[in-house]
Structure formats: C-alpha cells, structure tokens
C-alpha cells in the first residue's frame, strides 16, 4: 500500500523523537541492562525471521514469476523491518560495550520499533496467503507497474519492460492451462482502475486489457487452452474496459468537470469491439468443423454478451436498458467524432450490432433518435441528412467533422465497404442453440439488411460517380479526407499496436467495388449494370469471388484466383459470364 512506507518512516521519526525527549529529560535506560536489551532484540528478530521464513516457504516457489520476489518484499515492507531490527540490535550492543545509557535507550526503543514493524510485515504476508489479501496486493502491484509503464513515450504493451514479469506469468499460466491464475490476472488488471490519476495511466490499462483479451481468446481457439478461461476471464476484462474508458474520458481534462474527451475512450472501446468481432468470427469458423468445440462455444457466449453491453452503455438512450448511478457511461457518447470512430471499428469483421450502432450514430449526430426501421427500407443516412439540412445549429456543429471525414455520402460508402469485407462465409450454419441469434442468422433477409442499411442512401447519381468514388477509395494517396483515413490516424495515435491492425480501403478492392455496385443496384439498377460492364478485370474478378463467398450459398464459395492468373477465363468463365453471374448474385440478394 502506498501509505505503508509513509507510516513506517513516520514511526522511525517518532521513535527517534522519543529518544531525544528521554535524553533531554534524563530518563534513560541503565547501561547495566544493555545486554538484556540487545539479547531481547536479537531474540525477537530471530523469532520473527523464523516465522516469516516459514510463511515465505509456503507462499512462493522458484517457478513464481508474478509477483516477483522483489515485488513481494516491497509489498510487505520487509526491508524496513530488517533495517530497524539491525539498527536496534547494534545500538544496544554498542551501549553494552561502551556502558552508554543513550545508546542503550536507543537500542531499547528501536527494539520495540522493530517488533512493531516485524509484526506488521508478518501480518501482511499472512494476508497475502488469503485469496482476498493476495488479490489486493497483486492489484496494487499491477497498478504500480502500469503507472511506471505510463511514463514511457510509446504505447506498446508487448515490449514494455515494467510489464514483462506479469506478461511472462500470463504466458506461463497459458502453458500450464491454469484457468484460475489467468482469471486472477485479469481481475487484478481490471480492479485497479480507480487508482488511475492520469489519462496516460488509463490508456495503458485499456491497452493491457485489449492485449489480454486478444491473447486469451487466441489461446482458447488455437492453442488448446481450456474454454473455461473465456467464461472466467473475458467478462471481467470487458467490464473493466467500460469502466476504464469512462475514467479515461474524465482524466483527459482533469481540471474541467464539465468536459470529457470521448475520442480516446472511443478508440479504446472500438479496439475492444474489433477484437471481439475477430474472436466471434474465428469461433464461428471453428464450429463449422466441430459443432461441439467447447472453447469456441465459450468464446461465442462470452464475447457476444460483452459486445452487447458496450453497445448499451455507448447508446445515449438504449431501449429497455437502465443504468444505475454506479455504472460507467451514464449518458452514453455525446461526441460525434467519437461515435464515428467507434462505429468504424464496430463494422470490422462482420460483427454484430452494426444496425444498433447506426441508430446510436444518428442520435449523437442530430440529438434525436431515429424511429424508422432499416429492415423496411428506412434510411438512417437520409434522415441524418434531412435533419442536418433543416437545423442550422446541428449543421454548424457537424460540418467540420463531416468535412474531416469526406462527407456523409462517403462515410456511408466506406462503412458499407468495411461491413462487406468482414461478412462470413454464406454457408456457415449457426452454432447449436443459436438459430434465432441475429449474429449467426442464415436468414437471407438478415444478410440483405446488412447491406441495405447503407445501400438505401441514394448518394451516387450514376456509374461515373460510383467509379470516381472507387478510384478515390482505392488510391494510396487520396485527394480528399476520408473516414478510414481519419480512423487509421486516430487508432495509430491512441491505441497499442496488436496483431489485428486496421487496414485502409485500398487493401479491400473487392468490398469497395461491391459497396459501389450495391448502392447503384439498390437505387439505379441500370447504372449498376453499366458500372459492372466498365469494371477492370481485376476488380470484376475480385468482386465476383467475394460475392460468391458472402452473398450466396451456391457452390463452395472458395476463391479460385487470388493473384495474377494468365487465363482467368478458364477458371471463372468469360468476362460476359462473370458480369452476368455477379448481377444475378446481387439481384438475388436484394430481391429477397
């Protein structure tokens, strides 16, 4: 505890002061008793040292990486007790040798002091033996390490020296398949969030939470770690992410009670949502090979509920969900830039609740809920455009943000491309017991809604406009701002690099092409056919193969041409046939 060194130093000062007072008033211990004093001090020291040695022996082992021996020694204040004991015994011994009353008195007082410090050290070590005491000590140690790491410049968890012992212990527990230890490490990381006193400290905690979420999920899915880890460790990590992100939003402007910076918190929650989406998709893929894979099923259960909780807390007015005063994000997001960044991350990996995210975006941008139903063709973006156009105040607030991300039309197209890029194989079946879960639905109407929630926004006038946007999106040096570029910059500045980096639209040519074609097909069918006929062969081939994979369950859907091929026609058919097949797949999707 932070107050233990202070109290112990104060005790030494008080003990020295008591000796000074006794010396001034002439009340000193008879030097004849000096031998008794140092023998008693030595006996107390030996007794306490024996007791501490026994408790140490049953508390730690040579294999223990976390806490390290030095961390435990500091936590229980062992060094200060040893110093007080040695000083007390030496002073009493000097008093005996010199027959000096002052040294004898100092030895007596310090012997009593070392008894008090030794008992406190022993009790602290005994508390470490209990579950609650150990959790409390390790939570403080973890928080201390995080705060020291936060003094560095680069937010890179995996290579941070102050966290190396903790991360080594996590890896060791993964190797040992120790579910309880992994759950304990997760809880210790999460529980210290109230001790964060700066935005940097909260950011490091969120980065560590994200790292552990990805690492534990990956181990369950691909390294044969017991699936119980997902049940025991992932829910605390997700709850901790919500609370720490709320703390982060307040710490960014610590001197302004009425001001919070939601952008950095939105990036952190967005990164968590990206990891959740990736885990959901990987678990779903594993369940296609083995429907009874316990680890994959545990991941599906744990992260799905956690993602829903994040959506509910981010929503300013979530339907059917009520917050308590102790909950984080009591009013949800209110910053438009934060909402856009979070929603961009939500769209990755074809994950769930994107539709809810659009409703949240509308309310945050315009200050009013969207009451339409995108399943029935109501367009969220058209409603945003209408509200912005008729409300000068809203327009003035949103214009800089929308201009910094391109414009509303480009935002809708980019989000659509990101969603299409992450859709699952159309042939996947829902996990057992989740046939009615929209996250894994095979209902073609649900798949249609995933694209039409964006495609109903009629923002491309013709094939030329669509081609211009595709050219802009697929170039590595865009001539105007974009939502993806804005998000890439924000995530590179405010989050720790991990194994799931964000990618630009230029790396997703097939999904960009399908986003443009679907936008026209939804509103101008003839223009969509014109655009398809004008597509260069690489874009047509990529779009067709991706459409086969995510939009239809006919055939195996596996891509046939992933790189340059000398004779594409022999693999996928003639150009006319490819055009016709792509049009047929999209017509079947939209005409459900």
XYZ file of C-alpha atoms in Angstrom:
592
model
C 0.000 0.000 0.000
C 1.208 3.477 -0.734
C 0.731 4.578 2.866
C 2.815 1.772 4.399
C 6.254 3.300 3.602
C 4.997 6.674 4.854
C 3.736 5.209 8.129
C 6.955 3.274 8.656
C 9.131 6.317 8.014
C 6.936 8.283 10.409
C 7.400 5.546 13.022
C 11.188 5.835 12.740
C 10.978 9.619 13.124
C 8.685 9.286 16.146
C 10.954 6.660 17.758
C 13.964 8.923 17.291
C 11.990 11.848 18.702
C 11.010 9.794 21.772
C 14.683 9.011 22.373
C 15.544 12.709 22.105
C 12.821 13.626 24.628
C 14.007 10.938 27.047
C 17.591 12.158 26.706
C 16.586 15.797 27.327
C 14.669 14.818 30.492
C 17.372 12.441 31.626
C 15.110 9.394 31.561
C 17.492 6.808 30.125
C 17.860 3.055 30.397
C 20.552 1.906 32.829
C 23.558 0.755 30.740
C 23.842 -2.251 33.058
C 20.724 -3.603 31.277
C 22.204 -3.133 27.817
C 22.986 -6.851 27.493
C 19.370 -7.739 28.235
C 18.167 -5.162 25.681
C 20.236 -6.399 22.767
C 19.590 -10.058 23.643
C 15.821 -9.413 23.724
C 16.065 -7.514 20.417
C 18.044 -10.349 18.871
C 15.559 -12.919 20.166
C 12.573 -11.021 18.777
C 14.360 -10.670 15.459
C 15.136 -14.405 15.297
C 11.555 -15.376 16.200
C 10.021 -13.082 13.611
C 12.553 -14.111 10.963
C 11.742 -17.779 11.563
C 8.015 -17.145 11.274
C 8.485 -15.112 8.089
C 10.714 -17.799 6.573
C 8.078 -20.475 7.174
C 5.295 -18.370 5.664
C 7.505 -17.418 2.706
C 8.267 -21.075 2.071
C 4.588 -21.987 1.705
C 3.663 -18.786 -0.165
C 6.175 -18.614 -3.016
C 8.032 -21.067 -5.204
C 11.010 -20.882 -7.533
C 8.613 -21.052 -10.500
C 6.677 -17.962 -9.430
C 7.041 -15.147 -11.962
C 4.311 -12.904 -10.630
C 4.652 -11.437 -8.165
C 8.430 -11.462 -8.298
C 10.323 -11.927 -5.029
C 11.369 -8.273 -5.006
C 7.768 -7.144 -5.553
C 6.582 -9.214 -2.604
C 9.409 -7.959 -0.383
C 8.457 -4.363 -1.150
C 4.762 -5.030 -0.697
C 5.149 -6.353 2.863
C 7.832 -3.847 3.916
C 10.459 -6.473 4.716
C 13.452 -4.207 4.112
C 12.374 -1.518 6.592
C 11.840 -4.139 9.315
C 15.253 -5.700 8.706
C 16.917 -2.284 8.854
C 15.130 -1.298 12.100
C 15.995 -4.655 13.706
C 19.694 -4.488 12.783
C 20.000 -0.865 13.903
C 18.264 -1.615 17.232
C 20.460 -4.618 18.000
C 23.670 -2.772 17.047
C 22.755 0.271 19.160
C 22.033 -1.900 22.179
C 25.289 -3.813 21.644
C 27.253 -0.544 21.426
C 25.564 0.638 24.620
C 26.672 -2.592 26.325
C 30.234 -2.284 25.086
C 30.597 1.404 25.973
C 28.330 1.284 29.035
C 26.482 4.225 27.471
C 22.924 4.970 28.631
C 21.948 6.897 25.451
C 22.881 4.046 23.108
C 21.164 1.570 25.410
C 17.983 3.671 25.340
C 18.158 3.979 21.547
C 18.575 0.194 21.310
C 15.561 -0.413 23.569
C 13.298 1.958 21.612
C 14.395 0.568 18.246
C 13.917 -2.991 19.502
C 10.273 -2.128 20.269
C 10.034 -0.420 16.877
C 11.368 -3.467 15.064
C 8.848 -5.626 16.950
C 6.012 -3.478 15.652
C 7.356 -3.371 12.110
C 8.072 -7.102 12.158
C 4.549 -7.961 13.312
C 3.110 -5.743 10.568
C 5.324 -7.453 7.969
C 4.275 -10.895 9.202
C 0.586 -9.973 9.184
C 0.932 -8.530 5.684
C 2.483 -11.772 4.475
C -0.249 -13.793 6.196
C -2.893 -11.627 4.497
C -1.159 -12.411 1.196
C -1.892 -16.063 1.910
C -5.662 -15.386 1.808
C -7.494 -15.050 -1.519
C -8.753 -11.513 -0.879
C -5.433 -10.354 0.574
C -3.453 -11.779 -2.333
C -5.822 -10.125 -4.821
C -5.464 -6.792 -3.039
C -1.645 -6.959 -3.009
C -1.369 -8.058 -6.630
C -3.866 -5.434 -7.773
C -1.657 -2.758 -6.190
C 1.464 -4.257 -7.742
C -0.145 -4.446 -11.188
C -1.352 -0.860 -10.930
C 2.109 0.281 -9.843
C 3.722 -1.443 -12.811
C 1.156 0.081 -15.182
C 1.739 3.546 -13.788
C 5.506 3.179 -14.225
C 4.963 1.953 -17.778
C 2.763 5.002 -18.434
C 5.777 7.271 -18.015
C 7.183 5.941 -21.301
C 6.540 7.501 -24.674
C 5.362 4.535 -26.786
C 2.144 2.693 -26.004
C 3.390 -0.826 -26.796
C 2.306 -3.381 -24.202
C 4.120 -6.444 -25.531
C 7.607 -4.920 -25.244
C 7.178 -2.854 -22.070
C 9.777 -3.887 -19.501
C 7.722 -2.908 -16.461
C 5.016 -5.379 -17.535
C 7.338 -8.184 -18.640
C 7.030 -10.271 -15.460
C 3.232 -10.019 -15.475
C 3.052 -10.991 -19.155
C 5.536 -13.829 -18.575
C 3.286 -15.154 -15.816
C 0.292 -14.984 -18.175
C 2.214 -16.970 -20.797
C 3.323 -19.476 -18.155
C -0.260 -19.898 -16.943
C -1.375 -20.463 -20.551
C 1.277 -23.172 -20.913
C 0.134 -24.765 -17.629
C -3.559 -24.479 -18.674
C -4.163 -22.730 -15.338
C -7.641 -21.218 -15.651
C -7.766 -19.845 -12.099
C -4.465 -17.970 -12.397
C -5.452 -16.419 -15.725
C -8.782 -15.281 -14.291
C -6.960 -13.812 -11.284
C -4.545 -11.886 -13.505
C -7.450 -10.440 -15.485
C -9.276 -9.356 -12.318
C -6.114 -7.764 -10.885
C -5.595 -5.715 -14.041
C -9.208 -4.544 -14.038
C -9.728 -3.779 -10.353
C -7.101 -1.061 -10.134
C -8.878 1.378 -12.470
C -9.959 3.756 -9.641
C -6.251 4.363 -8.846
C -5.518 5.817 -12.289
C -4.742 9.508 -11.896
C -3.796 10.483 -15.448
C -5.043 9.836 -18.959
C -1.782 8.052 -19.791
C -2.290 5.566 -16.942
C -5.860 4.808 -18.046
C -4.727 4.371 -21.667
C -2.097 1.846 -20.608
C -4.666 -0.079 -18.581
C -7.002 -0.214 -21.584
C -4.129 -1.321 -23.825
C -3.256 -4.122 -21.393
C -6.920 -5.189 -21.196
C -7.086 -5.322 -25.006
C -3.843 -7.319 -25.150
C -5.099 -9.867 -22.611
C -8.478 -10.188 -24.339
C -6.842 -10.952 -27.670
C -4.181 -13.229 -26.167
C -6.539 -15.321 -24.061
C -9.111 -15.611 -26.856
C -6.421 -16.666 -29.319
C -5.122 -19.272 -26.869
C -8.586 -20.771 -26.349
C -9.224 -21.004 -30.085
C -5.816 -22.019 -31.411
C -3.638 -23.265 -28.546
C -5.952 -25.758 -26.816
C -6.400 -23.607 -23.725
C -9.393 -24.635 -21.643
C -12.523 -22.801 -22.788
C -13.382 -22.013 -19.166
C -10.892 -19.146 -19.439
C -13.353 -17.369 -21.729
C -16.083 -17.687 -19.105
C -13.864 -16.724 -16.158
C -11.569 -14.024 -17.590
C -13.222 -12.336 -20.579
C -16.322 -10.862 -18.836
C -14.187 -9.076 -16.175
C -11.911 -7.714 -18.893
C -14.854 -6.303 -20.856
C -16.399 -4.771 -17.747
C -13.029 -3.268 -16.888
C -12.751 -1.795 -20.379
C -16.060 0.028 -19.913
C -15.107 1.457 -16.528
C -11.554 2.394 -17.502
C -12.714 4.069 -20.711
C -15.157 6.176 -18.686
C -12.314 7.072 -16.321
C -10.113 7.936 -19.305
C -12.688 10.323 -20.734
C -12.661 12.266 -17.447
C -8.887 12.225 -16.919
C -8.122 13.754 -20.310
C -9.367 17.120 -18.995
C -8.799 16.670 -15.225
C -9.396 20.342 -14.360
C -12.678 20.663 -16.238
C -15.543 18.848 -14.576
C -17.945 19.606 -17.422
C -15.596 18.440 -20.203
C -14.723 14.901 -21.262
C -12.649 13.753 -24.217
C -14.587 10.824 -25.620
C -12.413 10.344 -28.707
C -9.574 8.491 -26.955
C -12.081 6.382 -24.997
C -13.995 5.624 -28.209
C -10.783 4.398 -29.852
C -10.136 2.090 -26.890
C -13.682 0.689 -26.917
C -13.505 0.397 -30.704
C -10.337 -1.663 -30.438
C -12.066 -3.915 -27.905
C -15.007 -4.316 -30.314
C -12.624 -5.205 -33.150
C -11.028 -7.947 -31.045
C -14.491 -9.230 -30.069
C -15.573 -9.299 -33.727
C -12.438 -11.209 -34.710
C -12.946 -13.733 -31.897
C -16.605 -14.193 -32.859
C -15.666 -14.850 -36.459
C -12.861 -17.285 -35.595
C -15.065 -19.164 -33.131
C -17.859 -19.425 -35.707
C -15.400 -20.806 -38.268
C -14.141 -23.435 -35.814
C -17.684 -24.508 -35.021
C -18.206 -25.335 -38.693
C -15.538 -28.021 -38.401
C -16.554 -29.192 -34.939
C -20.019 -28.052 -33.769
C -19.213 -29.228 -30.237
C -15.894 -27.403 -29.815
C -16.183 -26.276 -26.147
C -13.622 -23.493 -26.423
C -15.293 -21.907 -29.447
C -18.701 -22.123 -27.794
C -17.372 -20.458 -24.641
C -15.889 -17.652 -26.759
C -19.203 -17.162 -28.582
C -21.061 -16.876 -25.279
C -18.557 -14.598 -23.535
C -17.769 -12.036 -26.208
C -21.291 -11.780 -27.618
C -22.717 -10.642 -24.302
C -19.772 -8.292 -23.749
C -20.222 -6.610 -27.128
C -23.910 -6.041 -26.399
C -23.031 -4.387 -23.081
C -20.650 -2.000 -24.809
C -23.373 -1.047 -27.315
C -25.855 -0.467 -24.491
C -23.522 1.772 -22.500
C -22.412 3.776 -25.533
C -26.046 4.421 -26.521
C -27.299 7.715 -25.007
C -30.798 6.229 -24.634
C -30.688 2.426 -25.015
C -34.146 0.845 -25.379
C -35.040 -1.474 -22.499
C -31.740 -0.922 -20.672
C -31.407 1.115 -17.491
C -28.177 2.259 -15.909
C -27.532 2.580 -12.197
C -25.602 5.501 -10.660
C -22.586 3.221 -10.238
C -22.455 2.259 -13.928
C -19.935 3.728 -16.397
C -21.048 5.996 -19.241
C -24.270 7.125 -17.524
C -25.257 9.227 -20.562
C -23.539 7.309 -23.350
C -21.465 9.028 -26.016
C -22.157 12.642 -26.880
C -19.218 13.436 -29.170
C -19.846 12.982 -32.905
C -16.214 12.209 -33.757
C -16.090 9.578 -31.008
C -19.269 7.953 -32.326
C -17.881 7.792 -35.873
C -14.596 6.238 -34.737
C -16.331 3.680 -32.561
C -18.802 2.726 -35.307
C -15.974 2.340 -37.838
C -14.345 -0.217 -35.547
C -17.711 -1.895 -34.887
C -18.140 -2.592 -38.608
C -14.952 -4.663 -38.782
C -15.019 -8.474 -39.043
C -18.713 -8.642 -39.942
C -19.576 -8.395 -36.279
C -22.926 -7.916 -34.597
C -24.980 -4.845 -33.621
C -23.873 -2.636 -36.528
C -27.516 -1.657 -37.066
C -27.775 -0.550 -33.440
C -24.576 1.420 -33.977
C -26.206 3.340 -36.841
C -29.161 4.270 -34.633
C -26.706 5.484 -31.983
C -24.788 7.495 -34.590
C -27.979 9.230 -35.736
C -28.938 10.209 -32.205
C -25.468 11.536 -31.360
C -25.103 13.474 -34.621
C -28.571 15.037 -34.615
C -29.657 14.894 -30.976
C -32.754 12.829 -31.766
C -33.406 9.110 -32.108
C -34.093 7.501 -35.478
C -37.536 5.920 -35.304
C -37.524 4.189 -38.683
C -36.760 0.543 -39.420
C -33.944 -0.214 -41.830
C -35.422 -3.700 -42.355
C -38.318 -1.989 -44.097
C -36.112 0.234 -46.234
C -35.980 3.315 -43.980
C -32.625 5.040 -44.402
C -30.660 6.274 -41.390
C -28.320 8.412 -43.503
C -31.153 10.089 -45.381
C -32.693 11.030 -42.042
C -29.369 12.413 -40.803
C -29.016 14.451 -43.996
C -32.546 15.818 -43.642
C -32.070 16.813 -40.007
C -28.705 18.420 -40.665
C -30.184 20.378 -43.562
C -33.060 21.834 -41.582
C -31.223 22.587 -38.307
C -28.589 25.300 -38.604
C -27.148 24.582 -35.161
C -26.655 20.905 -35.919
C -25.181 21.764 -39.316
C -22.676 24.164 -37.756
C -21.571 21.525 -35.234
C -21.277 18.663 -37.709
C -19.821 20.410 -40.722
C -16.173 20.333 -39.518
C -16.449 16.674 -38.518
C -18.132 15.541 -41.724
C -15.712 17.581 -43.827
C -12.804 15.930 -41.997
C -14.185 12.503 -42.959
C -15.112 13.355 -46.554
C -18.869 13.859 -46.374
C -21.936 11.887 -45.339
C -22.115 10.043 -48.660
C -18.505 8.916 -48.463
C -18.931 7.924 -44.822
C -21.877 5.675 -45.684
C -19.994 4.080 -48.590
C -16.867 3.448 -46.531
C -18.823 1.886 -43.666
C -20.641 -0.333 -46.166
C -17.324 -1.475 -47.668
C -15.927 -2.299 -44.228
C -19.018 -4.353 -43.340
C -18.953 -6.243 -46.660
C -15.247 -7.004 -46.236
C -15.900 -8.754 -42.934
C -19.012 -10.810 -43.762
C -18.774 -14.531 -43.023
C -18.970 -17.427 -45.436
C -22.622 -17.662 -46.517
C -22.514 -21.435 -45.999
C -21.819 -21.237 -42.278
C -24.548 -22.620 -40.040
C -25.394 -21.081 -36.633
C -23.817 -22.571 -33.501
C -26.049 -25.109 -31.798
C -28.780 -23.379 -29.802
C -28.305 -20.024 -31.568
C -30.560 -20.479 -34.577
C -32.534 -17.364 -33.637
C -29.487 -15.248 -32.810
C -29.154 -12.457 -35.381
C -25.356 -12.592 -35.018
C -25.308 -16.011 -36.703
C -28.555 -15.951 -38.684
C -28.763 -17.709 -42.061
C -31.972 -15.860 -42.894
C -31.341 -14.160 -46.285
C -33.399 -11.191 -45.102
C -30.882 -10.538 -42.346
C -27.988 -10.661 -44.828
C -29.889 -8.265 -47.072
C -30.417 -5.882 -44.164
C -26.661 -5.850 -43.501
C -26.063 -4.172 -46.863
C -29.316 -2.277 -47.390
C -28.949 -0.346 -44.120
C -26.273 1.524 -46.072
C -27.379 0.973 -49.679
C -30.746 2.718 -49.248
C -28.876 6.034 -49.062
C -29.086 7.232 -52.661
C -25.879 9.243 -52.924
C -24.416 8.096 -56.254
C -26.020 9.684 -59.291
C -24.660 7.325 -61.915
C -21.898 4.879 -62.810
C -19.411 7.735 -63.289
C -19.958 8.959 -59.717
C -19.532 5.409 -58.413
C -16.365 4.924 -60.444
C -14.946 8.216 -59.164
C -15.554 7.171 -55.553
C -13.970 3.747 -56.136
C -10.907 5.387 -57.659
C -10.661 7.717 -54.681
C -11.108 4.909 -52.148
C -8.590 2.559 -53.745
C -5.745 5.019 -54.183
C -2.939 5.143 -51.620
C -2.771 8.936 -51.897
C -6.376 10.176 -51.650
C -7.071 13.739 -52.679
C -9.717 14.352 -50.037
C -10.254 13.358 -46.378
C -11.937 10.054 -45.630
C -13.440 8.310 -42.629
C -10.988 5.424 -42.970
C -8.020 7.757 -43.051
C -9.349 9.616 -40.035
C -9.855 6.339 -38.157
C -6.416 4.995 -39.098
C -4.794 8.151 -37.753
C -6.780 8.104 -34.517
C -6.142 4.413 -33.850
C -2.417 4.714 -34.556
C -2.155 7.642 -32.116
C -4.309 6.351 -29.272
C -4.059 2.547 -29.224
C -1.314 -0.001 -28.807
C -0.199 -1.939 -31.916
C -1.516 -5.504 -31.908
C -1.942 -8.437 -34.227
C -5.197 -7.032 -35.659
C -4.104 -3.808 -37.338
C -6.625 -1.661 -39.176
C -6.217 -1.638 -42.950
C -7.073 1.081 -45.471
C -9.799 0.713 -48.076
C -7.077 0.356 -50.714
C -6.451 -3.129 -49.267
C -10.130 -4.084 -49.804
C -10.801 -3.642 -53.536
C -13.491 -6.325 -53.742
C -15.592 -4.897 -50.908
C -15.174 -1.332 -52.216
C -16.408 -2.492 -55.620
C -19.396 -4.319 -54.139
C -20.299 -1.331 -51.954
C -20.497 0.913 -55.013
C -22.351 -1.621 -57.166
C -24.880 -2.396 -54.431
C -25.516 1.309 -53.852
C -26.437 1.697 -57.512
C -28.282 -1.629 -57.679
C -30.493 -0.554 -54.794
C -31.449 2.765 -56.358
C -30.482 2.722 -60.057
C -30.368 -0.828 -61.396
C -29.388 0.165 -64.950
C -26.495 2.295 -63.673
C -25.274 -0.682 -61.642
C -25.147 -2.819 -64.788
C -23.242 -0.053 -66.562
C -20.708 0.110 -63.738
C -20.210 -3.665 -63.773
C -19.601 -3.585 -67.514
C -16.911 -0.917 -67.040
C -15.044 -2.633 -64.188
C -11.427 -3.610 -64.929
C -10.904 -7.362 -64.946
C -9.114 -7.485 -61.535
C -11.974 -5.610 -59.814
C -14.657 -7.663 -61.553
C -12.889 -10.913 -60.659
C -12.368 -9.909 -57.024
C -15.915 -8.635 -56.587
C -17.396 -11.800 -58.090
C -15.352 -14.124 -55.907
C -16.177 -12.146 -52.764
C -19.871 -12.084 -53.700
C -19.787 -15.860 -54.189
C -18.304 -16.206 -50.717
C -20.579 -13.906 -48.688
C -23.804 -13.368 -50.674
C -24.786 -16.806 -51.977
C -24.727 -20.344 -50.636
C -24.480 -21.964 -54.070
C -21.228 -23.807 -54.728
C -18.304 -23.903 -52.335
C -17.595 -20.156 -52.499
C -13.840 -20.564 -52.132
C -11.818 -18.023 -54.159
C -10.229 -19.502 -57.277
C -7.975 -16.624 -58.323
C -6.118 -14.832 -55.524
C -3.264 -13.410 -57.632
C -2.438 -12.753 -61.246
C -3.504 -15.576 -63.499
C -2.645 -15.950 -67.185
C -6.054 -17.340 -68.133
C -8.824 -16.155 -65.807
C -11.488 -17.126 -68.340
C -10.654 -20.828 -67.977
C -11.107 -20.609 -64.180
C -14.058 -18.232 -63.743
C -15.574 -18.117 -67.195
C -15.644 -15.395 -69.808
C -15.980 -11.744 -68.869
C -19.595 -11.659 -70.029
C -20.351 -14.716 -67.913
C -18.681 -13.175 -64.868
C -20.679 -9.985 -65.278
C -23.894 -11.927 -65.617
C -23.131 -14.077 -62.569
C -22.321 -11.048 -60.387
C -25.535 -9.306 -61.446
C -27.503 -12.467 -60.703
C -25.998 -12.832 -57.203
C -26.743 -9.197 -56.313
C -30.265 -9.342 -57.749
C -30.974 -12.471 -55.706
C -29.663 -10.736 -52.569
C -31.695 -7.547 -52.988
C -34.910 -9.180 -54.174
C -35.404 -11.325 -51.069
